[in-house]
Each structure stands twice: as C-alpha cells, then as structure tokens.
C-alpha cells in the first residue's frame, strides 16, 4: 500500500475552503489524506493531551509519522530542558502513548542535521537511540552525504537493517555535503518512508536575509514528469515493502498539498475510511 500525506496540517491553505479554525484543521486534513507528519514534536516534547486530541480527531486507520524531538537528534543548541538524555527519551516515549494505544503510530522519524556525519561516535549514538526506543518503529534520515558515499552506501543500509531502522528516502536538491542522493532501497519489509523536500538547489543552503530559512529551502513545485517518475519509484518500493509512506514537504509556496493530490491521482488510489468532508455553510 502506498500512503500519501503531508508534513504538518496547519499551512496547506488549498485544503481548507471557507473558515476552518486551527483547532479543526486536522479533522479536515484527514478527509483528504490518510497520514501526516507531526512537526510540533521536533520543537518540543508534546503533552500527552495534544496527541490524544489528534488521535481523536482522525479516523481509525489514520497514521502519524512523529518527528523526534530536536534534542534527540542534535539540532538543539545549548542545554536540553531535561536532567539528562535518558529523561528526555523517557518523556518523548511517554508523549507517544496515545498514538501507540490507538494503533496510529506509523513511526518516529529521526532526522539528523547536516553536521551529523559518518564517524564512530555517531554510529554508536544511533545504536543507543534505537535501544532507547525499544519496540517503537523508527525511521532514520540523514542530511550528510558521507553516509552514502562510495562503499559506505551498502554498509549504511546493512547497519540500518541490523538495527531495525526504517529508511527515510529523500528527494532533495543535490547541493553539496549537506544533502544526500536518493537511495531507492528499503531496509524493512514492513515500512519505508519517502520525503519530498523539493529541488530548490539555490535555496537549500541559503538561509535568506531577514526571512525564515524554511521559506527559501522548500520553495519548489514538482512538475508532472517528476511526479510520474516518482510514482513508478513508489510502486517499485511497494513490491518489496508492505507500506510505503510518501510525504510532501515542499510547502514554502503552498505546493505540497497540490503535488500530493497529483501523486494520488497518478497512482490511481482511492483511500477508504477518511473523515467526511466538512460543508462550508457560511
């Protein structure tokens, strides 16, 4: 099964016709797509009540890809707001309980920063992270090309299989050391993740003067030829992996939802069990 969705549900204006309050956007979002990536968990370990509400707002078969907290992946600058890393991981796992209990947790995504390169201490840390997460399904995404350079490509994939990491495959600009090529291999028979970051080479490493860097980095709209090629890639991945999650993150210009809808159409998928569409009465 190929499961298409978006990263976050708050900023996709083309999905929300009429007046949809921020509180109700996930309900409306889940009338369009069967999965979503939770970004809020990257910025702070979320209260259990938040996940409980999001679980209640979505249909029974809906799936969440929950980003690991930035302190867990080394993005956090300065001191983490926990006594130590053990406490941080314990708090994060506690925040996942509503998803897990409702069988709506597809995976936790560990996205590591560009400076997380291939070295022994980082490999050891990945092993430690996976041990801390126990039976929770976890995906791994790199942003440093050293992990897939030359002979290290197969060694990295073998490591991910041995440690039970789901591969998060990227479509992103090829813009130097802080980007990785698309490695079309799953490391699990059950799940694989594909994240579409766009192909804005100019914006990938540029933070933008006086503006949010995200507004520059993810400004890209996939054309029909690119989506058609990726539709075939997703089908091939689905031959060896039961569930292929495909998430569009190219939303700086509001393009993610439209591209995701195009992908669903190209794949000729009609999802069942979505939330009913809300009627715009006012």
CSV table of C-alpha atoms in Angstrom, one decimal:
chain,number,residue,atom,x,y,z
A,1,UNK,CA,0.0,0.0,0.0
A,2,UNK,CA,1.2,3.5,-0.9
A,3,UNK,CA,0.1,6.1,1.7
A,4,UNK,CA,0.5,9.7,0.6
A,5,UNK,CA,0.4,12.7,3.0
A,6,UNK,CA,2.0,16.0,4.0
A,7,UNK,CA,4.3,17.3,6.7
A,8,UNK,CA,2.1,19.1,9.1
A,9,UNK,CA,-1.6,20.0,8.6
A,10,UNK,CA,-1.7,23.7,9.5
A,11,UNK,CA,-0.3,25.5,6.5
A,12,UNK,CA,-1.9,23.9,3.5
A,13,UNK,CA,-4.4,26.6,2.5
A,14,UNK,CA,-5.7,24.8,-0.6
A,15,UNK,CA,-7.2,22.1,1.6
A,16,UNK,CA,-9.3,24.4,3.8
A,17,UNK,CA,-12.0,26.1,1.9
A,18,UNK,CA,-14.1,28.6,3.9
A,19,UNK,CA,-13.5,29.2,7.5
A,20,UNK,CA,-11.8,26.3,9.2
A,21,UNK,CA,-10.4,27.0,12.7
A,22,UNK,CA,-6.9,25.9,13.5
A,23,UNK,CA,-8.4,23.6,16.1
A,24,UNK,CA,-10.4,21.8,13.4
A,25,UNK,CA,-7.8,21.7,10.6
A,26,UNK,CA,-6.6,18.1,11.3
A,27,UNK,CA,-10.2,16.9,11.1
A,28,UNK,CA,-10.5,18.5,7.7
A,29,UNK,CA,-7.0,17.4,6.6
A,30,UNK,CA,-7.8,13.8,7.4
A,31,UNK,CA,-10.7,14.0,4.9
A,32,UNK,CA,-8.1,14.3,2.2
A,33,UNK,CA,-5.1,12.2,3.3
A,34,UNK,CA,-4.7,9.1,5.5
A,35,UNK,CA,-1.4,10.1,7.1
A,36,UNK,CA,0.5,13.1,8.3
A,37,UNK,CA,3.9,14.1,9.8
A,38,UNK,CA,3.8,15.7,13.2
A,39,UNK,CA,6.3,18.6,13.2
A,40,UNK,CA,5.4,20.1,16.6
A,41,UNK,CA,7.2,17.2,18.4
A,42,UNK,CA,10.5,18.4,16.9
A,43,UNK,CA,10.3,21.7,18.6
A,44,UNK,CA,9.1,20.4,22.0
A,45,UNK,CA,8.1,17.1,23.5
A,46,UNK,CA,4.4,17.4,23.3
A,47,UNK,CA,2.0,17.0,26.2
A,48,UNK,CA,0.1,13.7,26.0
A,49,UNK,CA,-3.2,15.6,25.8
A,50,UNK,CA,-2.1,17.0,22.4
A,51,UNK,CA,-1.5,13.6,20.9
A,52,UNK,CA,-4.8,12.4,22.5
A,53,UNK,CA,-6.7,15.1,20.7
A,54,UNK,CA,-5.0,14.5,17.4
A,55,UNK,CA,-5.8,10.8,17.7
A,56,UNK,CA,-9.5,11.6,18.5
A,57,UNK,CA,-9.7,14.0,15.5
A,58,UNK,CA,-8.7,11.4,13.0
A,59,UNK,CA,-10.3,8.2,11.6
A,60,UNK,CA,-9.5,4.8,12.8
A,61,UNK,CA,-7.0,3.9,10.1
A,62,UNK,CA,-5.1,7.2,10.1
A,63,UNK,CA,-1.4,7.1,10.6
A,64,UNK,CA,1.1,9.6,12.2
A,65,UNK,CA,4.8,9.9,11.5
A,66,UNK,CA,6.1,11.7,14.6
A,67,UNK,CA,9.3,13.6,14.4
A,68,UNK,CA,11.9,13.0,17.1
A,69,UNK,CA,12.5,16.0,19.4
A,70,UNK,CA,15.4,18.2,18.3
A,71,UNK,CA,17.4,17.4,21.5
A,72,UNK,CA,17.3,13.7,20.5
A,73,UNK,CA,18.9,14.4,17.1
A,74,UNK,CA,21.4,17.1,18.0
A,75,UNK,CA,19.6,20.1,16.5
A,76,UNK,CA,19.1,21.6,19.9
A,77,UNK,CA,21.6,24.4,20.7
A,78,UNK,CA,22.7,24.7,24.2
A,79,UNK,CA,21.3,22.8,27.2
A,80,UNK,CA,18.3,20.4,26.8
A,81,UNK,CA,15.4,21.1,29.1
A,82,UNK,CA,15.8,17.7,30.8
A,83,UNK,CA,18.1,16.4,33.5
A,84,UNK,CA,19.8,14.1,31.0
A,85,UNK,CA,19.3,12.2,27.7
A,86,UNK,CA,17.6,9.3,29.5
A,87,UNK,CA,15.0,11.6,30.9
A,88,UNK,CA,14.5,13.2,27.5
A,89,UNK,CA,13.9,9.9,25.8
A,90,UNK,CA,11.6,8.8,28.5
A,91,UNK,CA,9.5,11.9,28.2
A,92,UNK,CA,9.3,11.6,24.4
A,93,UNK,CA,8.2,8.0,24.6
A,94,UNK,CA,5.5,8.9,27.1
A,95,UNK,CA,4.2,11.5,24.6
A,96,UNK,CA,3.7,8.7,22.0
A,97,UNK,CA,1.3,6.7,24.1
A,98,UNK,CA,-2.0,7.9,22.6
A,99,UNK,CA,-0.7,7.1,19.1
A,100,UNK,CA,0.5,3.7,20.1
A,101,UNK,CA,-2.6,2.7,22.0
A,102,UNK,CA,-4.8,3.7,19.1
A,103,UNK,CA,-2.5,1.9,16.6
A,104,UNK,CA,-2.0,5.1,14.8
A,105,UNK,CA,1.8,5.5,15.2
A,106,UNK,CA,3.4,4.7,11.8
A,107,UNK,CA,6.9,5.6,13.0
A,108,UNK,CA,9.1,8.1,14.8
A,109,UNK,CA,11.3,10.0,12.4
A,110,UNK,CA,14.9,10.7,13.5
A,111,UNK,CA,16.1,13.3,11.0
A,112,UNK,CA,19.7,14.2,11.8
A,113,UNK,CA,21.3,17.5,10.9
A,114,UNK,CA,23.9,18.2,8.1
A,115,UNK,CA,26.8,18.1,10.6
A,116,UNK,CA,25.9,14.6,11.8
A,117,UNK,CA,28.5,12.8,9.6
A,118,UNK,CA,29.7,9.3,9.4
A,119,UNK,CA,32.0,8.7,12.4
A,120,UNK,CA,32.2,6.1,15.1
A,121,UNK,CA,30.7,8.2,17.9
A,122,UNK,CA,27.7,8.9,15.7
A,123,UNK,CA,27.2,5.3,14.8
A,124,UNK,CA,27.3,4.5,18.5
A,125,UNK,CA,24.8,7.2,19.2
A,126,UNK,CA,22.4,5.7,16.6
A,127,UNK,CA,22.7,2.3,18.3
A,128,UNK,CA,22.0,3.9,21.6
A,129,UNK,CA,18.9,5.8,20.2
A,130,UNK,CA,17.5,2.6,18.8
A,131,UNK,CA,18.0,0.8,22.0
A,132,UNK,CA,16.2,3.6,23.9
A,133,UNK,CA,13.2,3.5,21.6
A,134,UNK,CA,12.7,-0.3,22.2
A,135,UNK,CA,9.8,-1.7,20.1
A,136,UNK,CA,8.7,1.6,18.7
A,137,UNK,CA,9.1,1.8,14.9
A,138,UNK,CA,11.7,4.4,14.0
A,139,UNK,CA,12.8,5.9,10.7
A,140,UNK,CA,16.3,7.3,10.0
A,141,UNK,CA,17.0,10.3,7.7
A,142,UNK,CA,20.5,11.7,7.1
A,143,UNK,CA,21.5,15.1,5.8
A,144,UNK,CA,25.2,14.4,5.3
A,145,UNK,CA,26.3,12.7,2.2
A,146,UNK,CA,29.1,10.8,3.9
A,147,UNK,CA,26.7,8.1,5.0
A,148,UNK,CA,26.0,7.1,1.4
A,149,UNK,CA,29.3,7.9,-0.4
A,150,UNK,CA,31.0,5.0,-2.3
A,151,UNK,CA,31.3,1.7,-0.4
A,152,UNK,CA,29.7,3.3,2.7
A,153,UNK,CA,26.3,3.2,1.0
A,154,UNK,CA,25.7,-0.5,1.3
A,155,UNK,CA,27.4,-0.6,4.8
A,156,UNK,CA,25.0,2.1,6.0
A,157,UNK,CA,22.0,0.2,4.6
A,158,UNK,CA,23.1,-3.0,6.2
A,159,UNK,CA,23.6,-1.2,9.5
A,160,UNK,CA,20.0,0.2,9.3
A,161,UNK,CA,18.7,-3.3,8.6
A,162,UNK,CA,20.6,-4.8,11.5
A,163,UNK,CA,19.5,-2.1,13.9
A,164,UNK,CA,15.9,-2.1,12.6
A,165,UNK,CA,15.8,1.4,11.3
A,166,UNK,CA,13.2,2.2,8.7
A,167,UNK,CA,14.9,4.0,5.8
A,168,UNK,CA,13.7,7.6,5.2
A,169,UNK,CA,14.4,8.1,1.5
A,170,UNK,CA,14.8,11.7,0.4
A,171,UNK,CA,14.1,13.6,-2.8
A,172,UNK,CA,16.1,16.8,-2.3
A,173,UNK,CA,18.4,19.2,-4.1
A,174,UNK,CA,21.9,18.0,-4.7
A,175,UNK,CA,23.7,20.9,-3.0
A,176,UNK,CA,26.9,19.7,-1.5
A,177,UNK,CA,27.8,17.9,1.7
A,178,UNK,CA,24.6,18.8,3.5
A,179,UNK,CA,22.4,16.9,1.1
A,180,UNK,CA,22.1,13.2,0.1
A,181,UNK,CA,21.2,11.5,-3.1
A,182,UNK,CA,18.1,9.4,-3.5
A,183,UNK,CA,18.8,5.9,-2.3
A,184,UNK,CA,15.9,3.8,-3.5
A,185,UNK,CA,16.2,0.9,-1.1
A,186,UNK,CA,14.0,-0.1,1.8
A,187,UNK,CA,15.6,-1.6,4.9
A,188,UNK,CA,12.4,-3.1,6.2
A,189,UNK,CA,9.8,-5.5,4.6
A,190,UNK,CA,7.1,-3.7,6.5
A,191,UNK,CA,7.6,0.1,6.1
A,192,UNK,CA,9.6,2.6,4.2
A,193,UNK,CA,9.3,6.4,4.2
A,194,UNK,CA,9.8,8.8,1.3
A,195,UNK,CA,10.0,12.6,1.9
A,196,UNK,CA,9.8,15.1,-0.9
A,197,UNK,CA,11.7,18.2,0.0
A,198,UNK,CA,11.7,19.8,-3.4
A,199,UNK,CA,14.7,20.5,-5.7
A,200,UNK,CA,15.5,24.1,-4.9
A,201,UNK,CA,19.3,23.9,-5.2
A,202,UNK,CA,19.7,27.7,-4.8
A,203,UNK,CA,17.6,27.8,-1.6
A,204,UNK,CA,18.8,24.6,0.1
A,205,UNK,CA,21.9,26.0,1.8
A,206,UNK,CA,20.7,29.6,1.8
A,207,UNK,CA,19.0,30.8,5.0
A,208,UNK,CA,17.8,34.1,3.5
A,209,UNK,CA,18.4,37.5,4.8
A,210,UNK,CA,15.7,38.7,7.2
A,211,UNK,CA,13.4,35.8,6.4
A,212,UNK,CA,12.6,32.3,7.7
A,213,UNK,CA,15.0,29.9,6.1
A,214,UNK,CA,12.2,27.4,5.5
A,215,UNK,CA,10.6,29.9,3.2
A,216,UNK,CA,13.6,29.6,0.9
A,217,UNK,CA,14.6,26.0,1.3
A,218,UNK,CA,11.3,24.3,0.5
A,219,UNK,CA,10.1,26.6,-2.3
A,220,UNK,CA,9.5,24.2,-5.1
A,221,UNK,CA,6.7,22.7,-7.2
A,222,UNK,CA,7.2,19.3,-8.7
A,223,UNK,CA,6.2,19.0,-12.4
A,224,UNK,CA,4.2,16.2,-13.9
A,225,UNK,CA,7.3,14.4,-15.3
A,226,UNK,CA,9.0,14.4,-11.9
A,227,UNK,CA,5.9,13.1,-10.2
A,228,UNK,CA,5.3,10.4,-12.9
A,229,UNK,CA,8.9,9.2,-12.4
A,230,UNK,CA,8.4,9.1,-8.6
A,231,UNK,CA,5.1,7.3,-9.0
A,232,UNK,CA,7.0,4.4,-10.6
A,233,UNK,CA,9.6,4.6,-7.9
A,234,UNK,CA,7.0,4.3,-5.2
A,235,UNK,CA,5.4,1.3,-7.0
A,236,UNK,CA,8.8,-0.4,-7.1
A,237,UNK,CA,9.4,0.2,-3.4
A,238,UNK,CA,5.9,-1.3,-2.7
A,239,UNK,CA,6.9,-4.5,-4.4
A,240,UNK,CA,9.3,-5.3,-1.5
A,241,UNK,CA,7.8,-3.3,1.3
A,242,UNK,CA,4.2,-3.6,2.6
A,243,UNK,CA,3.6,0.1,3.4
A,244,UNK,CA,5.2,3.0,1.5
A,245,UNK,CA,4.7,6.3,3.2
A,246,UNK,CA,5.2,9.3,0.8
A,247,UNK,CA,5.2,12.7,2.5
A,248,UNK,CA,5.4,16.1,0.6
A,249,UNK,CA,7.4,18.7,2.5
A,250,UNK,CA,7.7,21.3,-0.4
A,251,UNK,CA,5.3,23.8,1.1
A,252,UNK,CA,7.2,27.1,1.2
A,253,UNK,CA,5.0,28.2,-1.7
A,254,UNK,CA,1.9,26.2,-0.8
A,255,UNK,CA,2.7,23.5,-3.3
A,256,UNK,CA,2.8,20.3,-1.1
A,257,UNK,CA,-0.9,19.6,-1.0
A,258,UNK,CA,-1.4,20.1,-4.7
A,259,UNK,CA,1.6,17.8,-5.5
A,260,UNK,CA,0.4,15.2,-3.1
A,261,UNK,CA,-3.1,15.2,-4.8
A,262,UNK,CA,-1.4,14.8,-8.1
A,263,UNK,CA,0.5,11.8,-6.8
A,264,UNK,CA,-2.6,10.1,-5.5
A,265,UNK,CA,-4.2,10.6,-9.0
A,266,UNK,CA,-1.1,9.3,-10.8
A,267,UNK,CA,-1.1,6.2,-8.6
A,268,UNK,CA,-4.9,5.8,-9.1
A,269,UNK,CA,-5.5,5.4,-5.4
A,270,UNK,CA,-8.9,6.0,-3.7
A,271,UNK,CA,-8.4,5.9,0.1
A,272,UNK,CA,-11.2,4.5,2.2
A,273,UNK,CA,-12.1,5.4,5.7
A,274,UNK,CA,-11.2,9.1,5.5
A,275,UNK,CA,-13.0,11.7,7.6
A,276,UNK,CA,-16.1,13.1,5.9
A,277,UNK,CA,-15.6,16.5,4.2
A,278,UNK,CA,-17.0,19.4,6.1
A,279,UNK,CA,-19.6,21.5,4.4
A,280,UNK,CA,-18.9,25.3,4.1
A,281,UNK,CA,-22.2,26.7,5.4
A,282,UNK,CA,-21.0,30.3,5.9
